[in-house]
XYZ file of N, CA and C in Angstrom:
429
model
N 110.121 103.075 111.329
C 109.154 102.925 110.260
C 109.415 101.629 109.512
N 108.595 101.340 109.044
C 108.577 100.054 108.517
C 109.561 99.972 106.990
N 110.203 99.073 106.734
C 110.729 98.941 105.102
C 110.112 97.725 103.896
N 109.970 98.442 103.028
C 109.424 97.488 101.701
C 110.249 97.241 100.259
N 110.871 96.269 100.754
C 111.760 96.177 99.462
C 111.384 95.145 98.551
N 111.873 95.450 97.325
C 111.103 95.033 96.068
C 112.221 94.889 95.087
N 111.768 93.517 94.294
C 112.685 94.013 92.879
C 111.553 93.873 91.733
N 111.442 94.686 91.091
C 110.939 94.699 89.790
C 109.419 95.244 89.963
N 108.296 95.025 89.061
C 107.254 95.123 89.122
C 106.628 95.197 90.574
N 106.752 96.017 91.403
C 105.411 95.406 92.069
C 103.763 94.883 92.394
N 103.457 94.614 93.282
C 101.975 93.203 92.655
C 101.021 94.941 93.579
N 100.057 94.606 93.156
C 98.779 95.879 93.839
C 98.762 95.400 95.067
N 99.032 94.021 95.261
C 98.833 93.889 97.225
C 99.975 94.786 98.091
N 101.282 94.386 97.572
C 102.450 94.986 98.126
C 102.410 96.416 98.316
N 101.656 97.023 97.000
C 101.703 99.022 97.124
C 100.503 99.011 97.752
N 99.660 98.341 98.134
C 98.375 98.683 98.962
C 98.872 98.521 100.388
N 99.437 97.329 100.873
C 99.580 96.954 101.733
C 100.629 98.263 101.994
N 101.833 98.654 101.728
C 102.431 99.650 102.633
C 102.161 100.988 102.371
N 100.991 100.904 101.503
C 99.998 102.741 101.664
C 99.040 102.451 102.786
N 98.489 101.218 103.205
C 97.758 101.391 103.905
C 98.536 101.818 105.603
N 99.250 101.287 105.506
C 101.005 100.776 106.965
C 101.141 102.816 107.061
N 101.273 103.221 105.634
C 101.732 104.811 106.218
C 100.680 105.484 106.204
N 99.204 105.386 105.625
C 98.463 106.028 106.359
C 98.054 105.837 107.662
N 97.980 104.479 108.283
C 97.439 104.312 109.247
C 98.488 105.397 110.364
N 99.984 105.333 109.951
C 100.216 105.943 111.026
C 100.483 107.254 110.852
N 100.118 108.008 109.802
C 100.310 109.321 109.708
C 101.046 109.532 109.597
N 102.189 109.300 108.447
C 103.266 109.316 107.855
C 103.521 109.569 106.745
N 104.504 110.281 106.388
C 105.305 110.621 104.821
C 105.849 109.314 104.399
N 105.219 109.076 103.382
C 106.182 107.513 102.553
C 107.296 107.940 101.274
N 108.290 107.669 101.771
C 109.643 108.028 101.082
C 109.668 106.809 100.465
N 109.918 106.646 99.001
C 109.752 105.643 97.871
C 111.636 105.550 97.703
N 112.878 104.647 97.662
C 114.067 105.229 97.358
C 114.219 104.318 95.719
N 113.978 104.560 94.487
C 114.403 103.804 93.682
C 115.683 103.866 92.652
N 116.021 102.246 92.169
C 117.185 102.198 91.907
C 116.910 101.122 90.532
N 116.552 101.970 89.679
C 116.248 100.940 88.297
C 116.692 101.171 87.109
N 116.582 100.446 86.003
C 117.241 100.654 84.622
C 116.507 101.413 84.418
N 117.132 102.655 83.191
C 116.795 103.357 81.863
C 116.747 102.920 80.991
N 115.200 102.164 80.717
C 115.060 101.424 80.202
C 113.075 101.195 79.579
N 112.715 100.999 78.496
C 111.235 101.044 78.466
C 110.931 100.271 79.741
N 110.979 99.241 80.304
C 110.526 98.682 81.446
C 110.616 98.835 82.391
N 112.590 99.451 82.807
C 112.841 100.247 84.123
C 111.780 101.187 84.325
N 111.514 102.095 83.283
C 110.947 103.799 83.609
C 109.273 103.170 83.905
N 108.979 102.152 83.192
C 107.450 102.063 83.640
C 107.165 101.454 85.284
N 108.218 101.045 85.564
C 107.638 100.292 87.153
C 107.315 101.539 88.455
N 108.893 102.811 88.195
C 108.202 103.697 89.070
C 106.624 104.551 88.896
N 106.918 104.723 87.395
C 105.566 105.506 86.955
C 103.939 104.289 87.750
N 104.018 103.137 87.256
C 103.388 102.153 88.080
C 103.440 102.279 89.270
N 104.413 102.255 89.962
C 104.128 102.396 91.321
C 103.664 103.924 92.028
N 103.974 104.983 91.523
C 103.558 106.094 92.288
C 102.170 106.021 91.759
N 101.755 105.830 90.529
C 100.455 106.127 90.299
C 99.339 105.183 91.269
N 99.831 104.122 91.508
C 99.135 103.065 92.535
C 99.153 103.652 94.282
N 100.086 104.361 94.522
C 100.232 104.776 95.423
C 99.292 105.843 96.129
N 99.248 107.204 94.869
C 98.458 107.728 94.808
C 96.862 107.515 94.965
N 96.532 106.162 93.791
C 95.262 106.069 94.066
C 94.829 105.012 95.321
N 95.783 104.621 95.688
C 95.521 103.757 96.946
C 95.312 104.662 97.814
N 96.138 105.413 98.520
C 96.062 106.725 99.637
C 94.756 107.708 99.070
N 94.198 107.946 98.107
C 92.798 108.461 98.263
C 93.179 110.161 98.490
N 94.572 110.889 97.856
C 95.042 111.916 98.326
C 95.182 112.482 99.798
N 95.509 110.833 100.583
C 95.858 111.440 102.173
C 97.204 111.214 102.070
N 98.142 110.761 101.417
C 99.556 110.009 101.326
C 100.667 111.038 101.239
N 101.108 111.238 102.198
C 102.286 112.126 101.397
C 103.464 111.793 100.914
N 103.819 111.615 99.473
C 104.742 110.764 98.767
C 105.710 111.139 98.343
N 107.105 111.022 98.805
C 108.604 111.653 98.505
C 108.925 110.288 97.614
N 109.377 110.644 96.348
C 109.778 109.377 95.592
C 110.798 110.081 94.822
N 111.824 109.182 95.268
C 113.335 109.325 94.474
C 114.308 108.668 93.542
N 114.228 108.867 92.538
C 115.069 108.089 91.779
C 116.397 108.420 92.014
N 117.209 106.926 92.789
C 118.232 107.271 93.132
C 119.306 106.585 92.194
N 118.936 105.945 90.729
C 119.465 105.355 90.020
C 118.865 104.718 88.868
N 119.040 104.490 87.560
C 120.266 104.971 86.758
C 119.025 106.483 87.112
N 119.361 107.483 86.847
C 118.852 109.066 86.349
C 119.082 109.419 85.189
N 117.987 110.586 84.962
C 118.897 111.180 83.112
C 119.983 111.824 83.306
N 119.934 112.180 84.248
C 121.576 112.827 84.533
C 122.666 111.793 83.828
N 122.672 110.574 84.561
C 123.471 109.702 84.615
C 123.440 108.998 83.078
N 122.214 109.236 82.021
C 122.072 108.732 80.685
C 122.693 109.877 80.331
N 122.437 110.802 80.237
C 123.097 112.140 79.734
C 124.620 112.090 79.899
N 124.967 111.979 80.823
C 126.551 112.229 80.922
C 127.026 111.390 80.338
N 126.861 110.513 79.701
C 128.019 108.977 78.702
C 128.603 108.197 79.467
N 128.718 108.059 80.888
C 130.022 107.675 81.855
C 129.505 106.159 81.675
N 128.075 105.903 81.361
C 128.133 104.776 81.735
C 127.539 103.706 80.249
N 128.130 102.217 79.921
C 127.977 101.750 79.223
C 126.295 101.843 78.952
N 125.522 101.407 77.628
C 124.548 101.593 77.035
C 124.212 100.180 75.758
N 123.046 100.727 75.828
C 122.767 99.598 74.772
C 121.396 99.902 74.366
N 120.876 99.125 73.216
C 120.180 99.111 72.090
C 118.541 99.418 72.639
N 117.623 99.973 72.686
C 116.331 99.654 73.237
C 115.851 98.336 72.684
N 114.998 97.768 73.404
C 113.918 97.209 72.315
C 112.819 97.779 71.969
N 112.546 98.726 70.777
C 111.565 99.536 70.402
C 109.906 98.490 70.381
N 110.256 96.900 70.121
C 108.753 96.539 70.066
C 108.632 96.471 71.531
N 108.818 96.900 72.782
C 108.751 96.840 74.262
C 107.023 97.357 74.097
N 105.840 97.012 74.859
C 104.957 98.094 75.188
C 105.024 99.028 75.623
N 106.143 99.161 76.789
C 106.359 100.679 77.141
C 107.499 102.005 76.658
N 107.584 101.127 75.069
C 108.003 101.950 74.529
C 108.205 103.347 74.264
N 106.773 103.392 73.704
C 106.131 104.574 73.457
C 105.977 105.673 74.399
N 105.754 105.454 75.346
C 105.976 106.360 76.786
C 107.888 106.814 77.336
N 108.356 105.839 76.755
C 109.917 105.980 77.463
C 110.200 106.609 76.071
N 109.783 106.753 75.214
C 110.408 107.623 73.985
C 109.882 109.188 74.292
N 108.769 109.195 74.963
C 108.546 110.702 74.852
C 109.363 111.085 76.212
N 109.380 110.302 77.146
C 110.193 110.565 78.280
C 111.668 111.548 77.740
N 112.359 110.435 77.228
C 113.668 110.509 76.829
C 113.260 111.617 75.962
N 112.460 111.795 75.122
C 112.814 113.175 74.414
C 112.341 114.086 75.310
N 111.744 114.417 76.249
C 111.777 115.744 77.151
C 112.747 115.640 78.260
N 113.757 114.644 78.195
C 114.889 114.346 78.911
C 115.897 115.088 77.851
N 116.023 115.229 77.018
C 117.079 115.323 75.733
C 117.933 114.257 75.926
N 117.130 112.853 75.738
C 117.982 111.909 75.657
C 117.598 111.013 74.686
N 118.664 109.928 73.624
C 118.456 109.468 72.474
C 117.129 108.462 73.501
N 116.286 108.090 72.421
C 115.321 107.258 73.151
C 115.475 105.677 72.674
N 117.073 105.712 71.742
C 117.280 104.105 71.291
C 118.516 103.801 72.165
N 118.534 104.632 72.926
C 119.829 104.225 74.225
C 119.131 103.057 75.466
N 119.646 102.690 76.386
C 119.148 102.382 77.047
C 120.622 102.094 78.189
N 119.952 102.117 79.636
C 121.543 102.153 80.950
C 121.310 100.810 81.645
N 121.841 99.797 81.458
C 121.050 99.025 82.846
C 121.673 99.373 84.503
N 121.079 99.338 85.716
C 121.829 99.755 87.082
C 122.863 98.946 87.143
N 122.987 98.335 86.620
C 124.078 97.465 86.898
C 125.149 97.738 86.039
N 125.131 98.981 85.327
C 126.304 99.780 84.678
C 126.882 100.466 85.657
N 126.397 100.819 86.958
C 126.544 101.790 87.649
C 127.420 100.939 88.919
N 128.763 101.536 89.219
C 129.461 100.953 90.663
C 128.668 100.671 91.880
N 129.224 99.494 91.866
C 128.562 99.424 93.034
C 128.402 100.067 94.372
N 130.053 100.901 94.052
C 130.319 101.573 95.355
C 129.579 103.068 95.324
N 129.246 103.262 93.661
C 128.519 104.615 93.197
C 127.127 104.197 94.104
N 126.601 103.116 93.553
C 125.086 103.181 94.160
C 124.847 103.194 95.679
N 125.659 102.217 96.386
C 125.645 102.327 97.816
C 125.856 103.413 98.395
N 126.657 104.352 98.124
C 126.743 105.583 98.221
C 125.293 106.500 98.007
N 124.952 106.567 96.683
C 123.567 107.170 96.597
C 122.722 106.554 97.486
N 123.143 105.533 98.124
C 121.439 104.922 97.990
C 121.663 105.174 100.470
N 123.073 105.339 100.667
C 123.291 105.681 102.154
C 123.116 106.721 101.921
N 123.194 108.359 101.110
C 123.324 109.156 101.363
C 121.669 109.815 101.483
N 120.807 108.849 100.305
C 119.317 108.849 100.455
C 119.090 108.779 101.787
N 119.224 107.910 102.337
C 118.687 107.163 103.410
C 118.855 108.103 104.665
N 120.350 108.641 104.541
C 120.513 109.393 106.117
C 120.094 110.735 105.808
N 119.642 110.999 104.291
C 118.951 112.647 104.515
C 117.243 112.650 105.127
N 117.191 111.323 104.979
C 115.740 110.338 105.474
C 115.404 110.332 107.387
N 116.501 110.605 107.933
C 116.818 110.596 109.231
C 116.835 111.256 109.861
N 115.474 111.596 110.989
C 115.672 112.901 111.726
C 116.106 112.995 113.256
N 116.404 112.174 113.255
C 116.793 111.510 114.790
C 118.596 110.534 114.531
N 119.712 111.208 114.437
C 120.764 110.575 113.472
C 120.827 110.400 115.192
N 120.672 110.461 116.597
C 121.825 110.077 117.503
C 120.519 108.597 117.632
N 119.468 108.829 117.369
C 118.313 107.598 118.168
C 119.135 106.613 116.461
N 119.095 107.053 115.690
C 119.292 105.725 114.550
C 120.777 105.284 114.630
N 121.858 105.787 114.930
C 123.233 104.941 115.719
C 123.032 104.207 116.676
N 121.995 104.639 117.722
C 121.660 103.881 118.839
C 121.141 102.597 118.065
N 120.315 102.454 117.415
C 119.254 101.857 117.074
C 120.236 100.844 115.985
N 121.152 101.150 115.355
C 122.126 100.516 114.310
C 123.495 99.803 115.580
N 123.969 100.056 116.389
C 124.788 99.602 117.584
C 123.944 98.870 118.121
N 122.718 98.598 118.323
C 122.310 97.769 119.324
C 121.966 96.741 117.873
């Protein structure tokens, strides 16, 4: 299957272009994301599934995972924090978030609080629960 990697915002061509790639072939599109807790982190996935959605026309079937920072991971303290910027536009949305998270909404995580060896980990363990063929994808990773 094809891969689409991205940092930040993505543009409407990029989420069109690989909704159109998994409908054409009749496929589940597994989304794996890895972004700040943050007014701007939390708006890019909300942006992107909602584009996703209306691109696929409700034929899409969409597994989307936040595989980083999580509220889990704001919740537990483990990882350094810092100040929001409350004049953000997507403020207002990441405040009601965080309060049905039970999380302060003047916190904020960037991913890059998070080990590196933590994320690679989340982000292989995503990937091979993604895998239904583990002897064809060794083959396919050896060659």
């Amino acid at each position: 299957m094809g891969l689409y990697s991205c940092r930040g915002q993505s543009s409407k061509t990029f989420v069109h272009e690989a909704v159109v790639e998994y409908l054409r072939r009749g496929r589940p599109l597994s989304v794996l994301f890895a972004g700040d807790w943050d007014p701007t982190g939390r708006s890019v996935p909300r942006s992107v599934v909602e584009r996703m959605e209306r691109y696929g026309n409700g034929g899409l079937e969409l597994d989307f995972r936040q595989i980083a920072v999580t509220a889990d991971d704001v919740r537990s303290g483990r990882f350094t924090t810092h100040d929001v910027n409350t004049a953000d536009a997507n403020y207002r949305r990441y405040r009601e978030e965080c309060l049905r998270e039970d999380i302060d909404p003047h916190l904020a995580v960037e991913v890059e609080a998070l080990d590196p060896g933590l994320l690679r980990r989340r982000l292989e363990s995503a990937i091979e629960a993604l895998i239904d063929d583990i002897d064809g994808w060794n083959a396919l990773y050896a060659a």
